[in-house]
Each structure stands twice: as structure tokens, then as C-alpha cells.
Tab-separated table of C-alpha atoms in Angstrom:
chain	number	residue	atom	x	y	z
Y	1119	MET	CA	-111.375	-89.786	-137.671
Y	1120	ALA	CA	-109.866	-86.407	-138.528
Y	1121	PHE	CA	-106.128	-85.841	-138.252
Y	1122	ASP	CA	-106.040	-82.063	-138.519
Y	1123	ASP	CA	-104.356	-81.454	-135.152
Y	1124	VAL	CA	-100.642	-82.270	-135.089
Y	1125	ASP	CA	-100.758	-82.630	-131.288
Y	1126	GLU	CA	-102.961	-85.698	-131.700
Y	1127	ILE	CA	-100.452	-87.623	-133.838
Y	1128	LYS	CA	-96.834	-88.593	-133.409
Y	1129	PHE	CA	-94.652	-86.296	-135.535
Y	1130	ALA	CA	-90.851	-86.477	-135.755
Y	1131	LYS	CA	-88.264	-84.895	-138.009
Y	1132	ARG	CA	-85.099	-86.906	-138.644
Y	1133	THR	CA	-82.269	-85.593	-140.797
Y	1134	TYR	CA	-79.836	-87.988	-142.510
Y	1135	PHE	CA	-76.953	-87.656	-144.978
Y	1136	PRO	CA	-75.859	-84.158	-143.909
Y	1137	THR	CA	-73.190	-82.186	-145.747
Y	1138	THR	CA	-70.636	-80.882	-143.259
Y	1139	ILE	CA	-68.415	-77.824	-143.712
Y	1140	PHE	CA	-65.841	-77.111	-140.998
Y	1141	GLN	CA	-64.868	-73.501	-140.229
Y	1142	ILE	CA	-61.624	-72.672	-138.422
Y	1143	ASP	CA	-60.849	-69.073	-137.438
Y	1144	VAL	CA	-57.246	-68.254	-136.567
Y	1145	PRO	CA	-56.841	-65.618	-133.821
Y	1146	GLU	CA	-54.559	-62.724	-134.775
Y	1147	PRO	CA	-53.554	-64.166	-138.172
Y	1148	GLU	CA	-51.708	-61.064	-139.389
Y	1149	GLU	CA	-48.161	-62.377	-138.909
Y	1150	LEU	CA	-48.936	-65.686	-140.631
Y	1151	ASN	CA	-50.787	-63.964	-143.454
Y	1152	ASP	CA	-48.035	-61.408	-144.072
Y	1153	LYS	CA	-45.490	-64.218	-144.334
Y	1154	LEU	CA	-47.685	-66.247	-146.697
Y	1155	ARG	CA	-48.510	-63.217	-148.841
Y	1156	LYS	CA	-44.821	-62.439	-149.421
Y	1157	MET	CA	-44.018	-66.063	-150.294
Y	1158	ILE	CA	-46.932	-66.330	-152.718
Y	1159	TYR	CA	-46.032	-63.117	-154.536
Y	1160	ALA	CA	-42.442	-64.374	-154.764
Y	1161	GLU	CA	-43.775	-67.631	-156.202
Y	1162	ARG	CA	-45.709	-65.733	-158.830
Y	1163	GLU	CA	-42.599	-63.762	-159.791
Y	1164	ILE	CA	-40.805	-67.046	-160.486
Y	1165	ASP	CA	-43.730	-68.548	-162.413
Y	1166	ARG	CA	-45.857	-65.777	-163.936
Y	1167	THR	CA	-47.846	-68.201	-166.110
Y	1168	GLY	CA	-48.864	-70.556	-163.333
Y	1169	ILE	CA	-51.278	-73.347	-164.165
Y	1170	THR	CA	-54.960	-73.418	-165.128
Y	1171	ARG	CA	-57.500	-75.418	-163.160
Y	1172	SER	CA	-60.752	-73.776	-162.021
Y	1173	ASN	CA	-59.212	-70.330	-162.438
Y	1174	PHE	CA	-59.533	-68.069	-165.477
Y	1175	SER	CA	-55.972	-67.002	-166.211
Y	1176	GLU	CA	-57.181	-64.665	-168.963
Y	1177	LEU	CA	-59.176	-62.750	-166.326
Y	1178	GLY	CA	-56.220	-62.380	-163.985
Y	1179	GLY	CA	-56.553	-65.514	-161.885
Y	1180	TRP	CA	-53.133	-66.974	-161.041
Y	1181	HIS	CA	-52.743	-70.549	-159.747
Y	1182	SER	CA	-49.457	-71.914	-158.381
Y	1183	LYS	CA	-48.113	-75.429	-158.669
Y	1184	SER	CA	-49.586	-77.924	-156.169
Y	1185	ASP	CA	-46.563	-78.902	-154.083
Y	1186	LEU	CA	-46.411	-76.086	-151.538
Y	1187	HIS	CA	-46.902	-78.489	-148.606
Y	1188	ARG	CA	-43.538	-80.105	-149.405
Y	1189	ARG	CA	-41.624	-76.851	-148.960
Y	1190	PRO	CA	-40.249	-76.071	-145.483
Y	1191	GLU	CA	-41.171	-72.383	-145.701
Y	1192	TYR	CA	-44.872	-73.348	-145.696
Y	1193	ALA	CA	-44.567	-75.387	-142.476
Y	1194	ASP	CA	-46.794	-72.992	-140.474
Y	1195	ILE	CA	-49.835	-73.369	-142.722
Y	1196	VAL	CA	-49.218	-77.125	-142.996
Y	1197	ASN	CA	-49.187	-77.372	-139.189
Y	1198	LEU	CA	-52.452	-75.428	-139.027
Y	1199	CYS	CA	-54.043	-77.840	-141.519
Y	1200	ASP	CA	-52.742	-80.830	-139.557
Y	1201	THR	CA	-54.198	-79.479	-136.313
Y	1202	ALA	CA	-57.574	-78.786	-137.926
Y	1203	SER	CA	-57.743	-82.166	-139.647
Y	1204	ALA	CA	-56.888	-83.972	-136.392
Y	1205	ARG	CA	-59.838	-82.210	-134.703
Y	1206	MET	CA	-62.053	-83.206	-137.621
Y	1207	SER	CA	-60.983	-86.846	-137.434
Y	1208	GLU	CA	-61.736	-86.952	-133.716
Y	1209	ALA	CA	-65.116	-85.239	-134.126
Y	1210	MET	CA	-66.216	-87.646	-136.860
Y	1211	GLY	CA	-64.943	-90.795	-135.170
Y	1212	TYR	CA	-62.351	-91.686	-137.787
Y	1213	ASP	CA	-60.039	-94.639	-137.126
Y	1214	PRO	CA	-57.176	-93.293	-134.951
Y	1215	LYS	CA	-54.802	-95.524	-136.911
Y	1216	GLN	CA	-55.533	-93.311	-139.911
Y	1217	LYS	CA	-54.757	-89.605	-140.200
Y	1218	LEU	CA	-55.845	-86.954	-142.660
Y	1219	LYS	CA	-52.789	-85.783	-144.550
Y	1220	ILE	CA	-52.264	-83.117	-147.190
Y	1221	GLY	CA	-51.778	-84.579	-150.657
Y	1222	THR	CA	-51.654	-81.326	-152.621
Y	1223	MET	CA	-51.487	-77.656	-151.666
Y	1224	TRP	CA	-51.476	-74.574	-153.889
Y	1225	SER	CA	-52.089	-70.834	-153.850
Y	1226	ILE	CA	-54.390	-68.652	-155.943
Y	1227	ILE	CA	-54.328	-64.907	-156.525
Y	1228	ASN	CA	-57.541	-63.498	-157.979
Y	1229	ALA	CA	-57.138	-59.943	-159.223
Y	1230	PRO	CA	-60.286	-57.834	-159.737
Y	1231	GLY	CA	-62.502	-59.522	-162.334
Y	1232	ALA	CA	-61.114	-63.008	-161.688
Y	1233	ALA	CA	-63.261	-65.935	-160.519
Y	1234	ASN	CA	-63.218	-69.724	-160.236
Y	1235	ARG	CA	-65.657	-71.952	-162.105
Y	1236	ALA	CA	-67.682	-74.543	-160.173
Y	1237	HIS	CA	-65.714	-77.740	-159.683
Y	1238	VAL	CA	-64.944	-80.693	-157.403
Y	1239	HIS	CA	-61.649	-82.185	-156.199
Y	1240	PRO	CA	-61.329	-85.863	-157.217
Y	1241	GLY	CA	-58.977	-88.340	-155.570
Y	1242	CYS	CA	-59.262	-87.145	-151.956
Y	1243	LEU	CA	-61.689	-87.032	-149.022
Y	1244	TRP	CA	-61.676	-83.388	-147.965
Y	1245	SER	CA	-60.601	-80.090	-149.493
Y	1246	GLY	CA	-59.937	-76.747	-147.887
Y	1247	VAL	CA	-59.261	-73.067	-148.397
Y	1248	TYR	CA	-57.437	-70.609	-146.152
Y	1249	TYR	CA	-57.935	-66.882	-146.722
Y	1250	ILE	CA	-54.776	-64.803	-146.612
Y	1251	GLN	CA	-56.105	-61.569	-148.072
Y	1252	ALA	CA	-59.806	-60.900	-148.568
Y	1253	PRO	CA	-60.766	-57.284	-149.334
Y	1254	GLU	CA	-64.446	-56.344	-149.379
Y	1255	ASN	CA	-66.375	-57.766	-152.361
Y	1256	CYS	CA	-63.449	-59.940	-153.443
Y	1257	GLY	CA	-65.652	-62.953	-154.265
Y	1258	ARG	CA	-67.692	-65.260	-152.053
Y	1259	ILE	CA	-67.228	-69.030	-152.224
Y	1260	GLU	CA	-70.466	-70.802	-153.153
Y	1261	PHE	CA	-71.308	-74.413	-152.317
Y	1262	ILE	CA	-74.019	-76.093	-154.367
Y	1263	GLU	CA	-76.539	-78.768	-153.332
Y	1264	PRO	CA	-74.838	-82.047	-154.357
Y	1265	ARG	CA	-78.062	-83.960	-155.099
Y	1266	THR	CA	-79.051	-82.668	-158.525
Y	1267	MET	CA	-82.588	-84.037	-158.288
Y	1268	HIS	CA	-83.250	-81.424	-155.604
Y	1269	LEU	CA	-82.393	-78.721	-158.140
Y	1270	MET	CA	-84.661	-80.118	-160.864
Y	1271	ASN	CA	-88.066	-79.438	-159.315
Y	1272	GLN	CA	-87.941	-77.218	-156.261
Y	1273	PRO	CA	-90.906	-76.628	-153.953
Y	1274	ARG	CA	-92.334	-73.187	-153.254
Y	1275	TYR	CA	-91.621	-71.809	-149.794
Y	1276	LYS	CA	-93.310	-69.046	-147.835
Y	1277	PRO	CA	-92.737	-65.730	-149.615
Y	1278	ASN	CA	-90.576	-63.160	-147.831
Y	1279	ALA	CA	-89.581	-65.713	-145.176
Y	1280	LYS	CA	-86.116	-67.067	-144.478
Y	1281	ARG	CA	-85.883	-70.691	-145.564
Y	1282	GLN	CA	-84.675	-73.195	-142.987
Y	1283	ARG	CA	-81.033	-74.137	-143.467
Y	1284	ASP	CA	-81.921	-77.808	-143.963
Y	1285	TYR	CA	-83.617	-76.881	-147.241
Y	1286	TRP	CA	-81.067	-74.572	-148.812
Y	1287	THR	CA	-79.742	-75.510	-152.257
Y	1288	LYS	CA	-76.809	-73.087	-152.147
Y	1289	VAL	CA	-74.705	-71.558	-149.386
Y	1290	ARG	CA	-72.177	-68.759	-149.701
Y	1291	PHE	CA	-69.374	-67.845	-147.300
Y	1292	MET	CA	-67.911	-64.369	-147.195
Y	1293	PRO	CA	-64.103	-64.659	-147.301
Y	1294	GLN	CA	-62.289	-63.404	-144.232
Y	1295	ALA	CA	-58.546	-63.222	-143.698
Y	1296	GLY	CA	-57.505	-65.863	-141.169
Y	1297	ARG	CA	-60.478	-68.149	-141.850
Y	1298	MET	CA	-60.200	-71.729	-143.086
Y	1299	LEU	CA	-63.042	-73.777	-144.565
Y	1300	ILE	CA	-62.770	-77.553	-145.001
Y	1301	PHE	CA	-65.448	-79.356	-147.006
Y	1302	PRO	CA	-66.080	-82.716	-148.700
Y	1303	SER	CA	-64.035	-82.934	-151.885
Y	1304	TRP	CA	-67.114	-84.043	-153.871
Y	1305	LEU	CA	-69.050	-80.878	-152.996
Y	1306	TYR	CA	-69.390	-78.588	-156.017
Y	1307	HIS	CA	-68.097	-75.102	-155.306
Y	1308	GLY	CA	-67.084	-71.986	-157.188
Y	1309	VAL	CA	-65.933	-68.444	-156.455
Y	1310	ASP	CA	-67.733	-65.249	-157.471
Y	1311	PRO	CA	-65.804	-62.619	-159.456
Y	1312	ASN	CA	-63.550	-60.331	-157.463
Y	1313	MET	CA	-65.368	-56.979	-157.455
Y	1314	SER	CA	-63.015	-55.221	-155.040
Y	1315	THR	CA	-62.588	-51.474	-155.494
Y	1316	GLU	CA	-59.241	-51.368	-153.678
Y	1317	THR	CA	-56.207	-50.263	-155.662
Y	1318	GLY	CA	-53.082	-52.202	-156.577
Y	1319	ASP	CA	-52.226	-55.428	-154.796
Y	1320	ALA	CA	-54.635	-54.555	-151.970
Y	1321	ALA	CA	-57.490	-55.554	-154.322
Y	1322	ASN	CA	-56.262	-59.122	-154.744
Y	1323	ARG	CA	-58.015	-62.105	-153.193
Y	1324	ILE	CA	-55.233	-64.444	-151.986
Y	1325	ILE	CA	-55.816	-67.958	-150.712
Y	1326	ILE	CA	-54.119	-71.278	-150.085
Y	1327	SER	CA	-56.049	-74.433	-150.943
Y	1328	PHE	CA	-55.326	-78.066	-150.147
Y	1329	ASN	CA	-56.627	-81.627	-150.419
Y	1330	LEU	CA	-56.728	-84.199	-147.605
Y	1331	SER	CA	-56.684	-87.998	-147.737
Y	1332	GLN	CA	-56.429	-90.680	-145.055
Y	1333	VAL	CA	-53.060	-92.418	-144.603
Y	1334	LYS	CA	-51.740	-94.765	-141.931
Y	1335	ALA	CA	-50.769	-92.840	-138.820
């Protein structure tokens, strides 16, 4: 018996173990972003050195301390994160007696030439980034296939054809002011160099990042 006709056999595609990235777009974010931008620049004036994590301080990447969520002046962005994480919890069927809560929150300013090395965020469930200022070519965020065996020996796909999303090994998001991305904390990610051609502070890529963990509601 020949089985060369797919219509003659039962054929099903089932996808398991997906990697989910949530995207939240804030309508008319200008007022919020202006407020955050001023506070972050003021923070940098107080602490010019900042700290070093995934950023390259020698290339102009500044990283604040990680306690911004505890400061009352950042209540608006904290409330936005709380609203988004509540939607996430509901969508994924999390225990309603548990809530996703911010454990750490910080800001990063990447001047032209600055980037962030690939990294993960240990000690939490989800991590996120909110874009405050994102000029053209300021550096895409790249997420990398978490199962390294898929990177070791990759199949050949049809030339000059767009690969199905299920089989990507990398995905990049273009930063956009007013956009928030929330992703699993174990998902490797990095940021391309800021290649903006704007002048002065308008060339800076400015973000707020945060980590989320479950706590009793």
C-alpha cells in the first residue's frame, strides 16, 4: 500500500510547550512618557555611575538602581504593570489567590552605540520592558530560542520563503514608545546597539524594566 497522498491518512499538527510574549500598547502615552523621562533623567543626575548588569556602561548605557517601584512618583507605571499582570494571570488561569507583583523595577538609558548583552532574569516568573523613548534604529530587543538543541543542528527550509512562526529560533521586536512587552524571565534576550542618528538626548533609547513574581493576594 502506498501512502503518498496525505488525504488518505490521518494527519494532525499539535503544538506544545509554547513560549508566550505579551504585548501591551498604551493609547496616547505621551503624558506618561514625558513624566517618566524627566524623572529618569533626574535619577541619572543624582547617580551618574549607575549600576552594571546587562548594559555596557563604557558604551554609554546607564542603568538605575532597582527600587523604582517603591517610590510614589512611579505609581502610574506601577499601576500599568499591575493592570497588565492581572490580565495575564486571568488569561493563563493562575490561582486567583495569587497575584503577580513587581519585585524589582529599574530604568535604562542607552545612548547611541550602547546595547545590552543577552541575559535572563533569575528569581522571578516574568520580566517586562516599557518603552518611554524609542527613536528610529535605537536597538531592537531580540528573544532567542530557549531550547539550545534546536540551535545545534537546524533543518533547511524553503529558500526565499518566509518560515512559519512556530519554527523561528529568534524573534525581534521594534521598540515603540508606549509599548510594553512581558516575557518569561528564563527567556534569553538582548538589545541591539542604538544606531539612532538623532542629536542630543533625542537619540537616547529610554526604558523601564521590571520583574514579576507571584505573591498571596
